[in-house]
PDB file as gemmi writes it, atoms N, CA and C in Angstrom:
CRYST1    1.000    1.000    1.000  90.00  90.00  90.00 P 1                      
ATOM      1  N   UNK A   1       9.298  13.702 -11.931  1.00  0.00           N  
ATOM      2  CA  UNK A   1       8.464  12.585 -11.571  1.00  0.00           C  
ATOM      3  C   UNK A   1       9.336  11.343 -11.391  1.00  0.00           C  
ATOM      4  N   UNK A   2       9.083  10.399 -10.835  1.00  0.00           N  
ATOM      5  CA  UNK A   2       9.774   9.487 -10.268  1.00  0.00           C  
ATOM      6  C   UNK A   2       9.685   8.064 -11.308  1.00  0.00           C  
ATOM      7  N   UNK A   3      10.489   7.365 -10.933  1.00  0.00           N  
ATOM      8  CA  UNK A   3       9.896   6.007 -11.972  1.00  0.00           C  
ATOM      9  C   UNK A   3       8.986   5.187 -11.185  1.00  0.00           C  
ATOM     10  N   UNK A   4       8.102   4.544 -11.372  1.00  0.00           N  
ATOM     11  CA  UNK A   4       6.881   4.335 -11.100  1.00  0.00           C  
ATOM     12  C   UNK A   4       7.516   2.876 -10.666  1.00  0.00           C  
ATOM     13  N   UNK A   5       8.026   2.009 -10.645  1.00  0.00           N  
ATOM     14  CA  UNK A   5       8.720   0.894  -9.608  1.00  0.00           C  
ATOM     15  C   UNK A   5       8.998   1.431  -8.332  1.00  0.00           C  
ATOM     16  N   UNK A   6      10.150   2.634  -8.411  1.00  0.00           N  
ATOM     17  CA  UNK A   6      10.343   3.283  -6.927  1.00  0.00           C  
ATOM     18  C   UNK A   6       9.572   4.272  -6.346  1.00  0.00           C  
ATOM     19  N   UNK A   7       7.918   4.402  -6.742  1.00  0.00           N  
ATOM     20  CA  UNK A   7       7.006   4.636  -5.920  1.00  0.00           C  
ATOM     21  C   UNK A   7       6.244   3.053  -5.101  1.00  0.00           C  
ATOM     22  N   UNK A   8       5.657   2.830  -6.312  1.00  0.00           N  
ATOM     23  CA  UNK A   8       4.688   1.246  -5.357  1.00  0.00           C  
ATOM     24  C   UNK A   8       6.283   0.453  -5.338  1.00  0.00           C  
ATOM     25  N   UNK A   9       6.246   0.144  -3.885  1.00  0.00           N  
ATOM     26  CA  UNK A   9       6.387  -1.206  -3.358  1.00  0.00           C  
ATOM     27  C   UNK A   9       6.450  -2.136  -3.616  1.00  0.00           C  
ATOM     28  N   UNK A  10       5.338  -2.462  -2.907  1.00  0.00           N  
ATOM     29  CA  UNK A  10       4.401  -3.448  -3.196  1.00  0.00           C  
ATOM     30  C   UNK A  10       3.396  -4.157  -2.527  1.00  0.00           C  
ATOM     31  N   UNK A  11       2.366  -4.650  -3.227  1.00  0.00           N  
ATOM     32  CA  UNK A  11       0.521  -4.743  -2.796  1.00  0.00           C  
ATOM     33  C   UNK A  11       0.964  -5.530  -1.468  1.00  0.00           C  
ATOM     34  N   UNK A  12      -0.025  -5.456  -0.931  1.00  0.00           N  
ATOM     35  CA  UNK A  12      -0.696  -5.528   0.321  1.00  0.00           C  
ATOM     36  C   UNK A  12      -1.810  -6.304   0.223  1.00  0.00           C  
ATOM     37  N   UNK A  13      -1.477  -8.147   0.546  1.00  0.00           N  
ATOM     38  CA  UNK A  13      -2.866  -8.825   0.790  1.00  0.00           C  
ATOM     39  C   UNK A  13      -3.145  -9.494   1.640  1.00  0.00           C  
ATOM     40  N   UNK A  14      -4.079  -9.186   2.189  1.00  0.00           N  
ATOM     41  CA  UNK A  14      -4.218  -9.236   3.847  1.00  0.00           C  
ATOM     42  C   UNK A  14      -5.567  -9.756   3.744  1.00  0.00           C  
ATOM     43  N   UNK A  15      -6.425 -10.026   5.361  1.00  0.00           N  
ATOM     44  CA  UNK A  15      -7.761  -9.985   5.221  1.00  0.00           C  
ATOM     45  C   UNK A  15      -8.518  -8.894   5.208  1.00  0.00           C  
ATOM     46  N   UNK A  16      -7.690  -7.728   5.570  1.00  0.00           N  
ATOM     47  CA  UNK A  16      -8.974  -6.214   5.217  1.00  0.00           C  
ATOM     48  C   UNK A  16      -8.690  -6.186   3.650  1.00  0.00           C  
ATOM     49  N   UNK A  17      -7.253  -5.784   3.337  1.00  0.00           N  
ATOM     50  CA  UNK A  17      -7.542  -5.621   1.804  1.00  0.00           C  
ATOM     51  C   UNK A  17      -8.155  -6.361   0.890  1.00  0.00           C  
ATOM     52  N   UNK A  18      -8.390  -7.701   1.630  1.00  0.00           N  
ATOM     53  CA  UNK A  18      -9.260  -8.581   0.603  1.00  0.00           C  
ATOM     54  C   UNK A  18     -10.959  -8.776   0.705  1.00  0.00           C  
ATOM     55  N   UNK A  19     -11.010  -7.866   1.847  1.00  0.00           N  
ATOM     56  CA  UNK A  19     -12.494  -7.438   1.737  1.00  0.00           C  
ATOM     57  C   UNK A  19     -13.203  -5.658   1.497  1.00  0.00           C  
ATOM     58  N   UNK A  20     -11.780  -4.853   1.262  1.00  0.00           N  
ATOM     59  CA  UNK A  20     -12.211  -3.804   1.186  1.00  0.00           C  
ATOM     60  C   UNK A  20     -11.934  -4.044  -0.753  1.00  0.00           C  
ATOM     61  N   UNK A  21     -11.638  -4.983  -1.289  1.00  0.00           N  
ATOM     62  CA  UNK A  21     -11.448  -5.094  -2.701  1.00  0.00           C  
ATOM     63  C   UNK A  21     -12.383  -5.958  -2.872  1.00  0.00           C  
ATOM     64  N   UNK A  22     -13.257  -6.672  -2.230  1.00  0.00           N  
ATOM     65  CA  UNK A  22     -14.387  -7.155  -2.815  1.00  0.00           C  
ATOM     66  C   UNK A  22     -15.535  -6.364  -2.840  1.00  0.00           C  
ATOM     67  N   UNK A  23     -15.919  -5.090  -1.408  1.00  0.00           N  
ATOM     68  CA  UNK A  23     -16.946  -4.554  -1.516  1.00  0.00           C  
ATOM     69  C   UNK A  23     -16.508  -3.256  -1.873  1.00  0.00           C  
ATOM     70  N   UNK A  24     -15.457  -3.193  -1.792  1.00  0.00           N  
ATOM     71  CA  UNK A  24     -15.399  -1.560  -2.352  1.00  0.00           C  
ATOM     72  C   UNK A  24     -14.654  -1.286  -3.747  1.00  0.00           C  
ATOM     73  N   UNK A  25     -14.106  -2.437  -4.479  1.00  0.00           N  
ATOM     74  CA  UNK A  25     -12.777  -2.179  -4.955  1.00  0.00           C  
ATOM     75  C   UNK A  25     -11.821  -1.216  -5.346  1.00  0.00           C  
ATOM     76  N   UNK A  26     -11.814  -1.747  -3.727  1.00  0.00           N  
ATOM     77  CA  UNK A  26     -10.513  -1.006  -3.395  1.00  0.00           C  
ATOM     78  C   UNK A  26      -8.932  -1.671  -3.028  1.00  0.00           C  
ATOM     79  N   UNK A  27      -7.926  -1.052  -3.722  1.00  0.00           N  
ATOM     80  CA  UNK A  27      -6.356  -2.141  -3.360  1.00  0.00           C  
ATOM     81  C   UNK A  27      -5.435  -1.012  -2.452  1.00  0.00           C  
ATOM     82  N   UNK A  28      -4.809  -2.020  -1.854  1.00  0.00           N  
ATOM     83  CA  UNK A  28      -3.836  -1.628  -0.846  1.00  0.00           C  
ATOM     84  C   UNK A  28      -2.280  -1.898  -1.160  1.00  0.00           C  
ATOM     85  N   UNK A  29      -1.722  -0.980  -1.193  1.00  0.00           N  
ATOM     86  CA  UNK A  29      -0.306  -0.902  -1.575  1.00  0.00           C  
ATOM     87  C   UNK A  29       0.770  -0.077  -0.628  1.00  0.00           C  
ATOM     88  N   UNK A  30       2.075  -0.578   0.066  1.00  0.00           N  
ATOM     89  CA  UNK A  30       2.984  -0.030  -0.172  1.00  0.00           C  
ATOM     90  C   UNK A  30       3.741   0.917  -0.492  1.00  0.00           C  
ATOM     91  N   UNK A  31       3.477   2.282  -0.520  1.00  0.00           N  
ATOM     92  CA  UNK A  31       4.160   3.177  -0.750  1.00  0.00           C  
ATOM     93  C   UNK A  31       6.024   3.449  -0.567  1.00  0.00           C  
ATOM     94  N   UNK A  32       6.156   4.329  -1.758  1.00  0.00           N  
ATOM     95  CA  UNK A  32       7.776   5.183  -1.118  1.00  0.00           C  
ATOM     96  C   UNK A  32       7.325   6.035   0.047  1.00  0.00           C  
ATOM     97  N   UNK A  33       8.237   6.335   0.710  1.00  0.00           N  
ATOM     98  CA  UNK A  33       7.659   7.142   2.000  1.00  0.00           C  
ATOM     99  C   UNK A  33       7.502   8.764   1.583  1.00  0.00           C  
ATOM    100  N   UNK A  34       7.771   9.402   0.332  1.00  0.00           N  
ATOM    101  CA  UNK A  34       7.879  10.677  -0.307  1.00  0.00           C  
ATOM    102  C   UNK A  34       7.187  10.439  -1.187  1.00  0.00           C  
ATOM    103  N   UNK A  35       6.261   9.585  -1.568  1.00  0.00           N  
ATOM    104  CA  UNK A  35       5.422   9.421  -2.555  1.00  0.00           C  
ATOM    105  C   UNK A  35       4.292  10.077  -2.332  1.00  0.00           C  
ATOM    106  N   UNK A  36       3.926  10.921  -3.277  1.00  0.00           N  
ATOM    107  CA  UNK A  36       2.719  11.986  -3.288  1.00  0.00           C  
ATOM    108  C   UNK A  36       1.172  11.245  -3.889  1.00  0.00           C  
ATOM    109  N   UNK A  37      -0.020  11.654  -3.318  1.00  0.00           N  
ATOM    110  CA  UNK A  37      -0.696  10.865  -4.221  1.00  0.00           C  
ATOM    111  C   UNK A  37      -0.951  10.675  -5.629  1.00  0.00           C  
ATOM    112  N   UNK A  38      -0.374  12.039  -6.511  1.00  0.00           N  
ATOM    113  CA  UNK A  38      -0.229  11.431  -7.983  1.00  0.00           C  
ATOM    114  C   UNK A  38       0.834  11.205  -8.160  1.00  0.00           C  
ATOM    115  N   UNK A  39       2.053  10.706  -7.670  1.00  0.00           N  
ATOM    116  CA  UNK A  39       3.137  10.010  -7.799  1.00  0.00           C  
ATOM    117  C   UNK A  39       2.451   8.569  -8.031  1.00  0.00           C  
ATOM    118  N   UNK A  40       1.522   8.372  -6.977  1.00  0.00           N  
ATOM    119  CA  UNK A  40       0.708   7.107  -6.623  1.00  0.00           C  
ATOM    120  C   UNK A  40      -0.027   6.733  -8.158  1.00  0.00           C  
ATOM    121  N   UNK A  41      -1.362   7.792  -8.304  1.00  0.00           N  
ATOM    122  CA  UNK A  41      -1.475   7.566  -9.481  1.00  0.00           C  
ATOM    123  C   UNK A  41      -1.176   7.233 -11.044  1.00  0.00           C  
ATOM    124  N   UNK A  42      -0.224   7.939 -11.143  1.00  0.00           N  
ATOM    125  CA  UNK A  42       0.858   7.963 -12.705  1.00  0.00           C  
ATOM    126  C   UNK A  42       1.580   6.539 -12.481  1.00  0.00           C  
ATOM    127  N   UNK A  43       2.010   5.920 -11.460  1.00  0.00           N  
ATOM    128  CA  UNK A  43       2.500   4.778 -10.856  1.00  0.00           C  
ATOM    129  C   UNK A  43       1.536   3.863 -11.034  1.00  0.00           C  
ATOM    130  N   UNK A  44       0.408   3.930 -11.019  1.00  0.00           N  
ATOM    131  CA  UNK A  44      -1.000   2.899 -11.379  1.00  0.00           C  
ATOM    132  C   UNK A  44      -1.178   2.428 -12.528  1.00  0.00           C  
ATOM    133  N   UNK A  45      -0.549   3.603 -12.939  1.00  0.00           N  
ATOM    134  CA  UNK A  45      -1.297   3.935 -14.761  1.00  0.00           C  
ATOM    135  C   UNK A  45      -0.697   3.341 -15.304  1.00  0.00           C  
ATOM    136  N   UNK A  46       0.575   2.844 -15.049  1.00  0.00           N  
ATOM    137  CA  UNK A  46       2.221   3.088 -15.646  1.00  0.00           C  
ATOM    138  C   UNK A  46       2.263   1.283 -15.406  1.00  0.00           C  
ATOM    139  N   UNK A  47       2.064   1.212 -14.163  1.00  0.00           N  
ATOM    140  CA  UNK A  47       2.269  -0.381 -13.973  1.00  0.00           C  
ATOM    141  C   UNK A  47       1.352  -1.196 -14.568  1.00  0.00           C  
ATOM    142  N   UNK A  48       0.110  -0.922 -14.001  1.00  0.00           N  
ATOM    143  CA  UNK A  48      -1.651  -1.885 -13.920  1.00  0.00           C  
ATOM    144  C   UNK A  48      -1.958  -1.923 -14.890  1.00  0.00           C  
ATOM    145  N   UNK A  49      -2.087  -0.298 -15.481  1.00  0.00           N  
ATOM    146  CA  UNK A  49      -2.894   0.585 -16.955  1.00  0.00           C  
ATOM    147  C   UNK A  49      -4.096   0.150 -16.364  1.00  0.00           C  
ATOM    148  N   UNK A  50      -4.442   1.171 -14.768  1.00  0.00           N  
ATOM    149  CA  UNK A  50      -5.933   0.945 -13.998  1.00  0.00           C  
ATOM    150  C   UNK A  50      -5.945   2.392 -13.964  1.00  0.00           C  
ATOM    151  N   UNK A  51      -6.669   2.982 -14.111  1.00  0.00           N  
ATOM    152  CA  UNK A  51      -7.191   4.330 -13.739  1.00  0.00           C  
ATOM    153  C   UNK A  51      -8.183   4.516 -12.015  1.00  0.00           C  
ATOM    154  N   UNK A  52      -7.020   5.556 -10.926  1.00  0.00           N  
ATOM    155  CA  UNK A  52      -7.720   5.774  -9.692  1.00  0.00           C  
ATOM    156  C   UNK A  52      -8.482   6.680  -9.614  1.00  0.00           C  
ATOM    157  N   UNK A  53      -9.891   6.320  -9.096  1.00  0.00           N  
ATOM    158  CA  UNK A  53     -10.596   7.413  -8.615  1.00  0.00           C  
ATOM    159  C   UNK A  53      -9.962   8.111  -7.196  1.00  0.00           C  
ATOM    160  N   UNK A  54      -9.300   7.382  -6.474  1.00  0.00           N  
ATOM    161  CA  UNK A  54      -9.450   8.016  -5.527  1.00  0.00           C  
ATOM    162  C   UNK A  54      -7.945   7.386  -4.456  1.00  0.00           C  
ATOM    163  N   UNK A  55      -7.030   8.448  -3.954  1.00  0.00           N  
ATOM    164  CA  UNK A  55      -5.830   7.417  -3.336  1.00  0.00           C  
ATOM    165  C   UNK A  55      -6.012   8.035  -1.947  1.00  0.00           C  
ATOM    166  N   UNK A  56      -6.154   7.147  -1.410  1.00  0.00           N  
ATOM    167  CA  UNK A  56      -6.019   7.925   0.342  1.00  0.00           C  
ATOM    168  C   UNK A  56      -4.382   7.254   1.001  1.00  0.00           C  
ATOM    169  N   UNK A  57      -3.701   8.049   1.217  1.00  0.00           N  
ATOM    170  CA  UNK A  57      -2.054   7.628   2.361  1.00  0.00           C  
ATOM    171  C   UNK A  57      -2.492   8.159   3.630  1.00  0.00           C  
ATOM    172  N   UNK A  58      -1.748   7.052   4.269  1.00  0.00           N  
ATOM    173  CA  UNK A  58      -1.432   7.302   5.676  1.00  0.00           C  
ATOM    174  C   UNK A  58      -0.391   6.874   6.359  1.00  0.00           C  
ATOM    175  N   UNK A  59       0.812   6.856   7.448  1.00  0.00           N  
ATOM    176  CA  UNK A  59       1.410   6.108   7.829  1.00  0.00           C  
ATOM    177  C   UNK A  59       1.152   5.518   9.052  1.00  0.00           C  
ATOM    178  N   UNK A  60       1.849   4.114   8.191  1.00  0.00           N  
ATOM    179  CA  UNK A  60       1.800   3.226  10.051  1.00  0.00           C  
ATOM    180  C   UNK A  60       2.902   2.900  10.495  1.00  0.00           C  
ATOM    181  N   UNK A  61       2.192   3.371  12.223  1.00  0.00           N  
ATOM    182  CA  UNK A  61       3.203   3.585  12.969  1.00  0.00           C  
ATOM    183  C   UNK A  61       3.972   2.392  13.616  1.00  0.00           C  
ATOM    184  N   UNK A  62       5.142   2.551  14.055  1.00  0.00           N  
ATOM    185  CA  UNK A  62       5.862   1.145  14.026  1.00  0.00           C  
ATOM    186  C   UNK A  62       5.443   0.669  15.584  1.00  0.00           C  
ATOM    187  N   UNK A  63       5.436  -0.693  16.033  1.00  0.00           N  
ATOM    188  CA  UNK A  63       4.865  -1.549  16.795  1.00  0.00           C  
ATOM    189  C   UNK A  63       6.147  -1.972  18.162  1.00  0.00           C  
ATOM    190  N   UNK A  64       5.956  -2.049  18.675  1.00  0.00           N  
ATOM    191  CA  UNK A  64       7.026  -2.706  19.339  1.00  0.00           C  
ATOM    192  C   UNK A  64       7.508  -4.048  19.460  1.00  0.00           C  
ATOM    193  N   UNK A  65       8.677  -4.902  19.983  1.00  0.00           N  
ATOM    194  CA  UNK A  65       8.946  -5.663  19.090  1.00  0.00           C  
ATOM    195  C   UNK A  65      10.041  -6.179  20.104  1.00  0.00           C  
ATOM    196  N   UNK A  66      10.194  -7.681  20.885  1.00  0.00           N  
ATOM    197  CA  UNK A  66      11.479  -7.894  21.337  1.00  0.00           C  
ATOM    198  C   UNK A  66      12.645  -8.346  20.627  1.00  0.00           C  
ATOM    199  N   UNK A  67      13.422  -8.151  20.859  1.00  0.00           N  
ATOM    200  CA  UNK A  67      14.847  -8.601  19.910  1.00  0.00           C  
ATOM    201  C   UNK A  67      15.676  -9.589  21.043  1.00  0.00           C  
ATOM    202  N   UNK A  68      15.529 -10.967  20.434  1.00  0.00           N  
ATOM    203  CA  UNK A  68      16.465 -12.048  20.812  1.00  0.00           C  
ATOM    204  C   UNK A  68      16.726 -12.571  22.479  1.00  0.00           C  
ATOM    205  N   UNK A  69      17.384 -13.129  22.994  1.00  0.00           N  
ATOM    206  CA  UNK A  69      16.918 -13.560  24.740  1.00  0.00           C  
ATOM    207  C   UNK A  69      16.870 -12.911  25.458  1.00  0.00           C  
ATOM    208  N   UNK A  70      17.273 -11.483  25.541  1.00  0.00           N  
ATOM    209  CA  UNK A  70      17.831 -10.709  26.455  1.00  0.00           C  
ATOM    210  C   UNK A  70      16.547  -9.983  26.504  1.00  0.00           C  
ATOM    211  N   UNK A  71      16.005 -10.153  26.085  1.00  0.00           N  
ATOM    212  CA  UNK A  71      14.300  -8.882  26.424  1.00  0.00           C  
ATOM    213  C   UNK A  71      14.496  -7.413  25.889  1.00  0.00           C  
ATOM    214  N   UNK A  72      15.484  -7.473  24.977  1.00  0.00           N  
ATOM    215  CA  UNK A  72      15.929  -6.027  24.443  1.00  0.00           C  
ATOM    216  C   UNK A  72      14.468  -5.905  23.735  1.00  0.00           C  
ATOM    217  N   UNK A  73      14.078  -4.014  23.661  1.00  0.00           N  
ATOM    218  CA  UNK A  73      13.284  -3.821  23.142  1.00  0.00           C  
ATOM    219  C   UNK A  73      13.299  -2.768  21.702  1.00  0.00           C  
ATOM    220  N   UNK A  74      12.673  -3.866  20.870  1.00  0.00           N  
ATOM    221  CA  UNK A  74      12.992  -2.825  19.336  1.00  0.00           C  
ATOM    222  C   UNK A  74      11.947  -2.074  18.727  1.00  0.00           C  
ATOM    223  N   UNK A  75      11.664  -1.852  17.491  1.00  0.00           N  
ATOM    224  CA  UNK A  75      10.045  -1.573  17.017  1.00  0.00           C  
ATOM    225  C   UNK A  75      10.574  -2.154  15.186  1.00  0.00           C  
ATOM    226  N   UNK A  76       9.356  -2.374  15.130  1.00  0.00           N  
ATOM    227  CA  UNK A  76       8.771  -2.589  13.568  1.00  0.00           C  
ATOM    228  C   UNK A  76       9.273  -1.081  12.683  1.00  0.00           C  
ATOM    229  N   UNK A  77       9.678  -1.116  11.560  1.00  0.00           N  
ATOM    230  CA  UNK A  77       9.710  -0.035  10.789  1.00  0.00           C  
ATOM    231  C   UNK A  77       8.227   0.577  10.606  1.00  0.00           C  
ATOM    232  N   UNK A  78       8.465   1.875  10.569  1.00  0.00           N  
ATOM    233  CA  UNK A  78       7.437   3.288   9.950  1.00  0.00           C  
ATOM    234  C   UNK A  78       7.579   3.436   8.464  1.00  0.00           C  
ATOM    235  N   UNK A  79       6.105   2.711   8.222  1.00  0.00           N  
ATOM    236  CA  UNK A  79       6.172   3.026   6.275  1.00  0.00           C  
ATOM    237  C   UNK A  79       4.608   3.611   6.126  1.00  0.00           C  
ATOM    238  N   UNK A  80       4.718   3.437   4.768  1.00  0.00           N  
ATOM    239  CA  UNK A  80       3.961   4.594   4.273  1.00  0.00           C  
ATOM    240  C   UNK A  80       3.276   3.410   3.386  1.00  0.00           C  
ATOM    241  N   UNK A  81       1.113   3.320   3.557  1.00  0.00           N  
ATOM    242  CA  UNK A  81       0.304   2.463   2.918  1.00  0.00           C  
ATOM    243  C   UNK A  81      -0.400   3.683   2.385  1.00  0.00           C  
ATOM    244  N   UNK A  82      -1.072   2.831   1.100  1.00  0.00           N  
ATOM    245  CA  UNK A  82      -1.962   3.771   0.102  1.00  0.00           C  
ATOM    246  C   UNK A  82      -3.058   2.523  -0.090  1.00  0.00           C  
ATOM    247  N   UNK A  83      -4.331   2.857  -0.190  1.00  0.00           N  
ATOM    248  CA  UNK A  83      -5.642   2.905  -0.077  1.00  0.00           C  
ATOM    249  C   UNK A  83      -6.195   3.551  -1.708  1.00  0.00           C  
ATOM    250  N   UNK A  84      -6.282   2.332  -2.697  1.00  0.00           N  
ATOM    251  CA  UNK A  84      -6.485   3.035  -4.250  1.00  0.00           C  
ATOM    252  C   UNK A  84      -7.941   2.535  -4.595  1.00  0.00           C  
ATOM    253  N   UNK A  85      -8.558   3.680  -4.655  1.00  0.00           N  
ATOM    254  CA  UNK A  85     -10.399   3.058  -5.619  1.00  0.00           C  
ATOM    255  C   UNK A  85     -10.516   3.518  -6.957  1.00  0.00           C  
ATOM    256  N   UNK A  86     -10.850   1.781  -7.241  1.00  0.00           N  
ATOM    257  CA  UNK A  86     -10.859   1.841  -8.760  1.00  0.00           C  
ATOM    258  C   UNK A  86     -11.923   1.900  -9.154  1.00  0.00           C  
ATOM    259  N   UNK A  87     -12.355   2.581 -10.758  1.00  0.00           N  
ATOM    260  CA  UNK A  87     -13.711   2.534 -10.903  1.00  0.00           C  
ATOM    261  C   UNK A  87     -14.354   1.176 -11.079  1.00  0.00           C  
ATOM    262  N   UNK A  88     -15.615   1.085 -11.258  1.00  0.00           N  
ATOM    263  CA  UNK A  88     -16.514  -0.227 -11.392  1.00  0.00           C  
ATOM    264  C   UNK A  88     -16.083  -0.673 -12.942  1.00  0.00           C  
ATOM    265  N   UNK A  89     -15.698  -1.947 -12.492  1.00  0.00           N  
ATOM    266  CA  UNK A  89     -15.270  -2.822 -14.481  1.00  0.00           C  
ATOM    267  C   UNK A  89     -13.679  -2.726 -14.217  1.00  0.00           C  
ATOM    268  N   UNK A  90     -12.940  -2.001 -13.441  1.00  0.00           N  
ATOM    269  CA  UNK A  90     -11.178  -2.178 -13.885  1.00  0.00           C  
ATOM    270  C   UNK A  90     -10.660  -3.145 -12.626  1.00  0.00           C  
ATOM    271  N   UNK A  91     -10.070  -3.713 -12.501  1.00  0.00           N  
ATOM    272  CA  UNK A  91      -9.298  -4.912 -11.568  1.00  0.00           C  
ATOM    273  C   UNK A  91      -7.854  -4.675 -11.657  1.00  0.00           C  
ATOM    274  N   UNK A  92      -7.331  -5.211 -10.936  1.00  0.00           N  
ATOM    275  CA  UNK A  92      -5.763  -5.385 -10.789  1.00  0.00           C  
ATOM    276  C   UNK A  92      -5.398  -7.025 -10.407  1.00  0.00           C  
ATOM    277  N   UNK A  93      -4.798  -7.735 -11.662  1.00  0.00           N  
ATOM    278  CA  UNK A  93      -4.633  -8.931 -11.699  1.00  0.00           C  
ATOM    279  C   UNK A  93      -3.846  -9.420 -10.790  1.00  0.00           C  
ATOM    280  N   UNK A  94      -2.995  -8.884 -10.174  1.00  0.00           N  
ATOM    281  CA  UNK A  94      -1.940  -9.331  -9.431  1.00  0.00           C  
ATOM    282  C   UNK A  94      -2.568  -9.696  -8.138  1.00  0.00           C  
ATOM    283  N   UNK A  95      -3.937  -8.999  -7.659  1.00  0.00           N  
ATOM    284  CA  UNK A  95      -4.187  -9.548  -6.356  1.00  0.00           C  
ATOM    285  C   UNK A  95      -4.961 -10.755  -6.942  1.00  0.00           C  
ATOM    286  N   UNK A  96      -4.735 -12.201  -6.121  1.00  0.00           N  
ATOM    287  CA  UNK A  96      -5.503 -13.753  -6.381  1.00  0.00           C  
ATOM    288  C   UNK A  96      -6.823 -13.580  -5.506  1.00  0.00           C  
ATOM    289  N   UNK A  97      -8.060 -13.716  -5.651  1.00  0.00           N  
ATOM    290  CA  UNK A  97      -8.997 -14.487  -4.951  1.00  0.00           C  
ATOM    291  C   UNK A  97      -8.762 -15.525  -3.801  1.00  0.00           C  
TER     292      UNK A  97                                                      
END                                                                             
């Protein structure tokens, strides 16, 4: 098992994650790109001390991207987001209102 720093990242606060954590609470994180979903979990437990019902991963795909005067064309890095639902009553302090 991995150490639970070099799985999460780190959170993700955006305007979806800050409305899929008000009506669903649900948080968005950062993944290692080999991170399994109970890598994800034990990593929750370990950091937050939040218990997940539920981790959904997916990756996103990288964007395209110009690089500097010349019109060269680059892309955004390919990483790996996780999608964590917590039960009703547990929070994760680190995301602000």
């Amino acid at each position: 098992m991995k150490h639970p720093a070099e799985v999460i990242v780190r959170p993700i606060i955006n305007e979806k994650g800050t409305a899929l954590r008000l009506a669903l609470n649900q948080y968005l994180f950062e993944v290692a790109p080999d991170a399994t979903k109970i890598d994800i979990k034990h990593a929750l437990k370990a950091i937050y001390n939040v218990d997940a019902l539920k981790v959904r991963t997916m990756w996103v795909k990288p964007k395209p991207k110009r690089l500097g005067a010349q019109r060269r064309m680059g892309y955004t890095r390919r990483w790996k987001k996780a999608i964590v639902t917590l039960p009703p009553g547990q929070s994760i302090e680190d995301f602000v209102l």
